[in-house]
Amino acid sequence: MQTFNTINDIQNWCRDQKRQGKSIGLVPTMGYLHAGHLALAAEARSRCDIVVVSIFVNPIQFGVGEDFEDYPRDLRRDSNLLEQAGVDALFAPSVREMYPVGYGSYVEVTGEITEKLSRPGHFRGVTTVVSKLFNICLPDLAFFGQKDAQQAMVIEKMVKELNFPLQIIRVPIIREADGLAMSSRNVYLNPDQRSQALVLNQSLQKAREAIMAGERDTDRVRNLLQATIGTSPEANVDYAEIYDATTLADVKEIDGSVLIALAVRFGTTRLIDNLIVEVQ
Ligand code: PAF
């Protein structure tokens, strides 16, 4: 695996791969890799000639008081994992490389999808860095985890509306054996919070069971989510919502494909999880 730290070097290398007729799969990450990231890399490996993984803790997607400084980082460990996963190139730029002094260009997706997002500034940071990574690494396919379903939707909208010549591939959520969705932020949880965090997946499963048993009223499903999460004393709900799975529009009566999406804080750690349920 080759490691690149500058935009020029990786871009020239990617151009060269494309000149040789090779397809490029990009997996953008913020590092501190877990099995979820490795599933993205494996999917890219199975579909593309060349796999590029980026590791960049992107400061502009963190709000004031969020965990940018404390975000877990371990480039050496990540690099070993990627090497073992058969990744061809790692792009790990510095903040100054991506955002030189005087930097001032941003990409923002607006419309119904983003109006209801709880962290709009965050998504502007994500779409800006992802656009830069697309222009730098020239992927044919780019891989994102279904765990951040809102992020995947916003990026898909951006790709469509700005005509990026690439396809977004969503990869299913990878869970720990007890059901907790894998996240780099899980390391922040103390043992008590770690066991309380199981309410995320449990509440999603209960909501799914209720819908499968015939419940169609979103208020009642939302109440069920809140009540299940509420059994955990440290849980603080940011959102527990039911959306149309393709448009993120609010849903009153459950029909077709719905996304049940959660963001819950345990202490200062904000975890997200979601589930798509299909009804006829
Ligand atoms: O999902 C993430 O890890 C980040 O939001 C991403 C897509 C790498 C952009 O910084």
Coordinates of C-alpha atoms and ligand atoms in Angstrom, one line a residue:
M1 CA 0.0 0.0 0.0
Q2 CA 1.2 3.5 -0.9
T3 CA 0.7 6.4 1.5
F4 CA 0.2 9.9 0.2
N5 CA 0.0 13.1 2.3
T6 CA -0.2 15.7 -0.4
I7 CA -3.1 16.4 -2.8
N8 CA -0.7 16.7 -5.8
D9 CA 0.9 13.3 -5.2
I10 CA -2.4 11.3 -4.8
Q11 CA -4.1 13.1 -7.6
N12 CA -1.3 12.4 -10.0
W13 CA -1.2 8.8 -8.9
C14 CA -5.0 8.4 -9.4
R15 CA -4.8 10.1 -12.8
D16 CA -2.1 7.6 -13.8
Q17 CA -4.3 4.7 -12.6
K18 CA -7.2 6.0 -14.7
R19 CA -5.0 6.5 -17.8
Q20 CA -4.2 2.7 -17.4
G21 CA -8.0 2.1 -17.6
K22 CA -8.3 1.1 -13.9
S23 CA -11.5 1.9 -11.9
I24 CA -11.0 3.6 -8.6
G25 CA -13.1 3.0 -5.4
L26 CA -12.8 5.6 -2.7
V27 CA -13.6 5.0 1.0
P28 CA -13.6 8.4 2.8
T29 CA -13.0 8.0 6.6
M30 CA -11.9 9.9 9.6
G31 CA -9.8 7.0 10.8
Y32 CA -9.7 5.0 14.0
L33 CA -11.0 2.2 11.8
H34 CA -13.3 -0.5 12.9
A35 CA -15.0 -3.5 11.2
G36 CA -17.6 -1.1 9.6
H37 CA -14.8 0.8 7.7
L38 CA -13.2 -2.5 6.8
A39 CA -16.5 -3.7 5.3
L40 CA -16.5 -0.5 3.1
A41 CA -13.0 -1.3 2.0
A42 CA -13.9 -4.9 1.3
E43 CA -16.8 -3.8 -0.8
A44 CA -14.6 -1.4 -2.7
R45 CA -12.0 -4.2 -3.2
S46 CA -14.6 -6.5 -4.7
R47 CA -15.9 -3.9 -7.2
C48 CA -12.9 -1.8 -8.2
D49 CA -9.4 -2.3 -9.6
I50 CA -7.9 0.3 -7.2
V51 CA -9.0 1.0 -3.7
V52 CA -8.1 4.4 -2.1
V53 CA -9.0 5.1 1.6
S54 CA -8.7 8.6 3.0
I55 CA -8.2 9.3 6.6
F56 CA -8.8 12.9 7.6
V57 CA -10.5 14.2 10.7
N58 CA -12.3 17.1 9.0
P59 CA -12.4 20.1 11.3
I60 CA -15.1 21.9 9.4
Q61 CA -17.7 19.3 10.1
F62 CA -17.3 19.6 13.9
G63 CA -19.4 22.2 15.7
V64 CA -18.1 24.5 18.4
G65 CA -17.7 22.4 21.6
E66 CA -17.8 19.1 19.6
D67 CA -15.0 16.5 19.8
F68 CA -12.6 17.5 17.0
E69 CA -9.6 17.8 19.3
D70 CA -10.4 14.6 21.2
Y71 CA -11.5 12.5 18.2
P72 CA -9.6 9.2 18.4
R73 CA -6.6 9.0 16.1
D74 CA -4.1 6.1 15.4
L75 CA -2.7 6.4 11.9
R76 CA -0.1 3.6 12.4
R77 CA -2.8 1.1 13.5
D78 CA -5.2 2.2 10.7
S79 CA -2.4 1.9 8.1
N80 CA -1.7 -1.7 9.2
L81 CA -5.4 -2.6 9.0
L82 CA -5.7 -1.1 5.5
E83 CA -2.6 -2.9 4.4
Q84 CA -4.1 -6.2 5.6
A85 CA -7.3 -5.4 3.8
G86 CA -5.5 -5.1 0.5
V87 CA -6.0 -1.4 0.1
D88 CA -3.8 0.1 -2.7
A89 CA -3.5 3.7 -1.5
L90 CA -4.0 5.7 1.8
F91 CA -4.5 9.4 1.5
A92 CA -3.8 11.1 4.9
P93 CA -3.5 14.8 4.4
S94 CA -2.9 17.4 7.1
V95 CA -5.5 20.1 7.9
R96 CA -3.3 22.8 6.2
E97 CA -3.0 20.6 3.1
M98 CA -6.8 20.4 2.8
Y99 CA -7.6 23.9 4.0
P100 CA -4.7 26.3 3.4
V101 CA -4.7 29.7 5.1
G102 CA -7.3 31.8 3.5
Y103 CA -9.4 28.8 2.3
G104 CA -13.0 29.9 1.6
S105 CA -14.9 27.5 -0.7
Y106 CA -17.8 25.4 0.6
V107 CA -20.4 23.1 -0.8
E108 CA -23.9 23.1 0.7
V109 CA -26.9 20.9 -0.1
T110 CA -30.2 22.6 0.7
G111 CA -33.8 21.6 0.4
E112 CA -36.2 19.4 2.3
I113 CA -33.5 16.8 3.1
T114 CA -31.3 19.2 5.0
E115 CA -33.9 21.4 6.7
K116 CA -34.7 18.7 9.2
L117 CA -31.1 17.6 9.9
S118 CA -30.1 18.4 13.5
R119 CA -26.6 19.5 12.5
P120 CA -26.8 21.6 9.3
G121 CA -23.3 23.1 9.7
H122 CA -22.0 19.6 10.1
F123 CA -23.4 18.5 6.7
R124 CA -21.9 21.6 4.9
G125 CA -18.5 20.5 6.3
V126 CA -19.1 16.9 5.1
T127 CA -20.2 17.8 1.6
T128 CA -17.3 20.2 1.2
V129 CA -14.7 17.7 2.2
V130 CA -16.3 14.9 0.3
S131 CA -16.4 17.1 -2.9
K132 CA -12.7 17.8 -2.4
L133 CA -11.9 14.1 -2.0
F134 CA -13.9 13.3 -5.1
N135 CA -11.9 15.9 -7.1
I136 CA -8.6 14.7 -5.6
C137 CA -9.1 10.9 -5.8
L138 CA -11.2 10.7 -9.0
P139 CA -13.3 7.7 -7.9
D140 CA -15.7 5.8 -10.1
L141 CA -17.4 4.5 -7.0
A142 CA -17.4 6.0 -3.5
F143 CA -18.5 3.9 -0.5
F144 CA -20.4 5.2 2.5
G145 CA -21.9 3.4 5.5
Q146 CA -25.7 3.1 5.9
K147 CA -25.1 3.9 9.6
D148 CA -25.1 7.5 8.7
A149 CA -28.1 7.3 6.5
Q150 CA -28.7 11.1 6.5
Q151 CA -25.1 11.7 5.4
A152 CA -25.4 9.1 2.6
M153 CA -28.6 10.8 1.4
V154 CA -27.1 14.3 1.4
I155 CA -24.1 13.1 -0.5
E156 CA -26.3 11.2 -3.0
K157 CA -28.2 14.4 -3.6
M158 CA -25.0 16.4 -4.0
V159 CA -23.6 13.9 -6.5
K160 CA -26.8 14.0 -8.5
E161 CA -27.3 17.7 -8.5
L162 CA -23.6 18.7 -9.1
N163 CA -23.2 16.0 -11.7
F164 CA -20.2 14.3 -10.1
P165 CA -19.3 11.5 -12.6
L166 CA -19.4 8.7 -10.0
Q167 CA -21.7 6.4 -8.2
I168 CA -22.4 6.2 -4.4
I169 CA -22.5 2.7 -2.9
R170 CA -24.1 2.3 0.5
V171 CA -22.8 -0.5 2.7
P172 CA -25.0 -2.0 5.5
I173 CA -24.4 -1.3 9.2
I174 CA -21.9 -3.6 10.9
R175 CA -22.8 -4.3 14.6
E176 CA -21.0 -5.7 17.6
A177 CA -22.2 -9.1 18.7
D178 CA -24.6 -7.5 21.2
G179 CA -26.2 -5.3 18.5
L180 CA -24.4 -1.9 19.1
A181 CA -23.6 -0.3 15.7
M182 CA -19.9 0.0 15.2
S183 CA -18.6 3.6 15.6
S184 CA -15.2 5.2 16.3
R185 CA -17.0 7.1 19.0
N186 CA -17.9 3.9 21.0
V187 CA -14.5 4.2 22.7
Y188 CA -15.7 7.2 24.5
L189 CA -18.4 5.2 26.4
N190 CA -17.7 4.1 29.9
P191 CA -18.7 0.5 30.7
D192 CA -22.1 1.6 32.1
Q193 CA -22.9 3.8 29.1
R194 CA -21.7 1.0 26.8
S195 CA -24.3 -1.4 28.1
Q196 CA -27.0 1.4 28.2
A197 CA -26.2 2.2 24.5
L198 CA -27.8 -1.2 23.6
V199 CA -31.2 0.6 23.8
L200 CA -30.5 2.1 20.4
N201 CA -30.7 -1.2 18.6
Q202 CA -33.3 -2.6 21.0
S203 CA -35.7 0.4 20.3
L204 CA -35.2 0.0 16.6
Q205 CA -36.1 -3.7 16.8
K206 CA -39.2 -3.0 18.9
A207 CA -40.3 -0.4 16.4
R208 CA -39.8 -2.9 13.6
E209 CA -41.7 -5.6 15.5
A210 CA -44.6 -3.1 16.1
I211 CA -44.7 -2.1 12.4
M212 CA -44.6 -5.8 11.3
A213 CA -47.5 -6.5 13.7
G214 CA -49.6 -3.9 11.9
E215 CA -48.8 -0.5 13.6
R216 CA -48.9 2.3 11.0
D217 CA -49.1 5.4 13.2
T218 CA -45.8 7.2 13.3
D219 CA -46.6 9.0 16.6
R220 CA -47.2 5.7 18.3
V221 CA -44.0 4.2 16.9
R222 CA -42.1 7.4 17.9
N223 CA -43.5 7.0 21.5
L224 CA -42.4 3.4 21.6
L225 CA -38.8 4.5 20.5
Q226 CA -38.8 7.2 23.2
A227 CA -40.1 4.9 25.9
T228 CA -37.6 2.2 25.1
I229 CA -34.6 4.6 25.0
G230 CA -36.0 6.2 28.2
T231 CA -35.3 3.0 30.1
S232 CA -31.7 3.9 30.0
P233 CA -31.0 6.6 32.6
E234 CA -28.1 8.3 30.8
A235 CA -29.7 8.4 27.4
N236 CA -30.6 11.9 26.0
V237 CA -32.5 11.8 22.8
D238 CA -31.4 14.2 20.1
Y239 CA -33.9 12.8 17.6
A240 CA -35.9 9.6 17.2
E241 CA -37.7 10.0 13.9
I242 CA -39.5 8.1 11.1
Y243 CA -38.9 9.3 7.6
D244 CA -39.7 8.2 4.1
A245 CA -36.5 6.2 3.3
T246 CA -35.9 7.7 -0.1
T247 CA -36.8 11.4 0.4
L248 CA -36.4 11.9 4.2
A249 CA -39.9 13.4 4.1
D250 CA -41.9 13.2 7.4
V251 CA -44.3 10.3 7.4
K252 CA -47.7 10.2 9.2
E253 CA -48.9 6.8 8.2
I254 CA -46.3 4.1 7.7
D255 CA -46.3 2.8 4.1
G256 CA -43.7 1.6 1.7
S257 CA -40.1 2.0 2.9
V258 CA -39.4 4.0 6.1
L259 CA -36.2 5.0 7.8
I260 CA -36.3 4.9 11.6
A261 CA -33.4 7.1 12.6
L262 CA -31.9 7.8 16.1
A263 CA -29.3 10.1 17.5
V264 CA -28.9 9.7 21.3
R265 CA -26.3 11.1 23.7
F266 CA -24.8 9.1 26.5
G267 CA -22.9 11.8 28.5
T268 CA -21.1 13.8 25.9
T269 CA -21.0 10.9 23.3
R270 CA -23.6 11.2 20.5
L271 CA -24.4 7.9 18.8
I272 CA -26.5 7.3 15.7
D273 CA -28.3 4.2 14.5
N274 CA -31.1 3.5 12.0
L275 CA -33.2 0.8 10.4
I276 CA -35.1 0.6 7.2
V277 CA -38.5 -1.1 7.4
E278 CA -40.5 -2.0 4.3
V279 CA -44.3 -2.5 4.5
Q280 CA -46.7 -3.3 1.6
Ligands
PAF1 O1 -18.5 9.5 7.8 C1 -17.4 10.0 8.0 O2 -16.5 9.4 8.6 C2 -17.2 11.4 7.6 O3 -18.3 12.2 7.7 C3 -16.6 11.5 6.2 C4 -17.6 11.0 5.2 C5 -15.3 10.7 6.1 C6 -16.3 13.0 5.8 O4 -15.4 13.6 6.7

